């Protein structure tokens, strides 16, 4: 399941070289998938409305207990502000006990074009 790219408020005036963030998140067991998906959708909704957000998409492989997030931001400060925000911090705290493993990658994009999953997968593989 992949939710389509949803533009954020900064998409109307994107910078030449936005910051892209990708995450691969895996939960410990199938029983944790519904709660994780619920929290992920809430965080995605907040991210797409956050200052500096250019857009966000979410992929889920529930039977593999794995989720991926891909987002683009006007700059590193906007991304960091969202990560520190209440909704994101609350979700991270609530989900920490059910997490198996996570991988994160961020990079400066070469253009303001919508980031792709191919590049995200490559960057996440490099990040381990």
Coordinates of C-alpha atoms in Angstrom, one line a residue:
X1 CA 0.0 0.0 0.0
X2 CA 1.4 3.4 -1.0
X3 CA -0.3 6.7 -0.1
X4 CA 0.2 9.2 -2.9
X5 CA 2.6 12.2 -2.6
X6 CA 0.7 14.9 -0.7
X7 CA 2.0 18.4 -1.2
X8 CA 2.7 20.5 1.9
X9 CA 2.4 24.3 2.4
X10 CA 5.9 25.1 1.1
X11 CA 5.3 23.3 -2.2
X12 CA 3.9 26.5 -3.7
X13 CA 7.4 28.1 -3.4
X14 CA 9.9 25.3 -3.2
X15 CA 13.6 26.0 -2.8
X16 CA 16.1 25.0 -5.5
X17 CA 17.6 22.3 -3.3
X18 CA 15.2 20.9 -0.7
X19 CA 16.1 18.5 2.1
X20 CA 14.7 15.0 1.7
X21 CA 14.2 12.5 4.5
X22 CA 13.5 8.8 4.2
X23 CA 12.7 6.3 7.0
X24 CA 12.2 2.6 7.1
X25 CA 10.4 1.5 10.3
X26 CA 9.7 -2.1 11.4
X27 CA 7.6 -3.2 14.3
X28 CA 8.3 -6.3 16.4
X29 CA 5.1 -8.2 15.6
X30 CA 2.0 -8.2 13.5
X31 CA -0.1 -7.3 16.5
X32 CA 1.6 -3.9 16.5
X33 CA 0.9 -3.1 12.9
X34 CA -2.6 -1.5 13.4
X35 CA -1.5 0.8 16.1
X36 CA 1.7 1.8 14.2
X37 CA -0.3 2.4 11.0
X38 CA -2.8 4.6 13.0
X39 CA 0.0 6.7 14.5
X40 CA 1.8 6.9 11.1
X41 CA -1.3 8.3 9.5
X42 CA -1.6 10.9 12.2
X43 CA 2.0 12.0 11.9
X44 CA 1.8 12.0 8.1
X45 CA -1.3 14.3 8.4
X46 CA 0.7 16.7 10.7
X47 CA 3.8 16.5 8.4
X48 CA 1.9 17.5 5.3
X49 CA 0.6 20.7 7.1
X50 CA 3.9 21.6 8.9
X51 CA 5.7 24.8 8.1
X52 CA 8.4 24.1 5.5
X53 CA 6.9 20.8 4.3
X54 CA 7.1 20.3 0.6
X55 CA 5.3 17.0 0.7
X56 CA 5.1 13.5 2.2
X57 CA 4.2 10.0 1.2
X58 CA 3.9 6.7 3.2
X59 CA 4.3 3.1 2.1
X60 CA 3.2 0.1 4.2
X61 CA 3.9 -3.6 3.9
X62 CA 1.7 -4.7 6.9
X63 CA 2.5 -8.4 6.6
X64 CA 6.2 -7.6 6.6
X65 CA 5.7 -5.3 9.6
X66 CA 7.5 -2.6 7.7
X67 CA 6.6 1.0 6.9
X68 CA 8.5 3.7 4.8
X69 CA 8.2 7.4 4.9
X70 CA 9.5 9.8 2.3
X71 CA 9.2 13.6 2.9
X72 CA 10.7 16.8 1.5
X73 CA 11.4 20.0 3.4
X74 CA 12.3 23.5 2.5
X75 CA 15.5 23.2 4.7
X76 CA 17.1 21.2 7.5
X77 CA 15.7 23.6 10.1
X78 CA 12.1 22.9 9.0
X79 CA 12.7 19.1 9.1
X80 CA 14.3 19.4 12.6
X81 CA 11.4 21.5 13.9
X82 CA 8.9 18.9 12.8
X83 CA 10.9 16.1 14.3
X84 CA 10.9 18.0 17.6
X85 CA 7.2 18.9 17.4
X86 CA 4.7 17.6 19.9
X87 CA 2.8 15.2 17.6
X88 CA 6.0 13.6 16.2
X89 CA 7.7 13.4 19.5
X90 CA 4.5 11.9 21.1
X91 CA 4.3 9.2 18.4
X92 CA 8.0 8.3 18.8
X93 CA 7.6 7.9 22.5
X94 CA 4.4 5.9 22.2
X95 CA 5.8 3.6 19.5
X96 CA 9.3 3.0 20.9
X97 CA 8.4 -0.2 22.8
X98 CA 7.0 -1.9 19.7
X99 CA 9.8 -1.0 17.3
X100 CA 12.1 -3.7 16.0
X101 CA 14.5 -1.6 13.8
X102 CA 14.7 1.7 12.0
X103 CA 16.8 3.3 9.3
X104 CA 16.9 6.9 8.4
X105 CA 18.5 8.9 5.6
X106 CA 18.4 12.5 4.7
X107 CA 20.1 14.4 1.8
X108 CA 19.9 17.6 -0.1
X109 CA 18.1 17.0 -3.3
X110 CA 19.4 18.2 -6.7
X111 CA 16.1 19.8 -7.6
X112 CA 12.7 20.7 -6.2
X113 CA 11.1 17.8 -8.0
X114 CA 9.2 15.2 -6.0
X115 CA 11.6 12.7 -4.5
X116 CA 11.4 9.1 -5.7
X117 CA 11.3 5.8 -3.9
X118 CA 14.2 4.4 -5.9
X119 CA 16.6 7.0 -4.5
X120 CA 15.1 6.6 -1.0
X121 CA 15.7 2.9 -1.1
X122 CA 19.2 3.4 -2.2
X123 CA 19.9 5.9 0.5
X124 CA 18.3 3.8 3.2
X125 CA 20.4 0.7 2.1
X126 CA 23.5 2.8 2.4
X127 CA 22.4 4.0 5.9
X128 CA 22.0 0.4 7.0

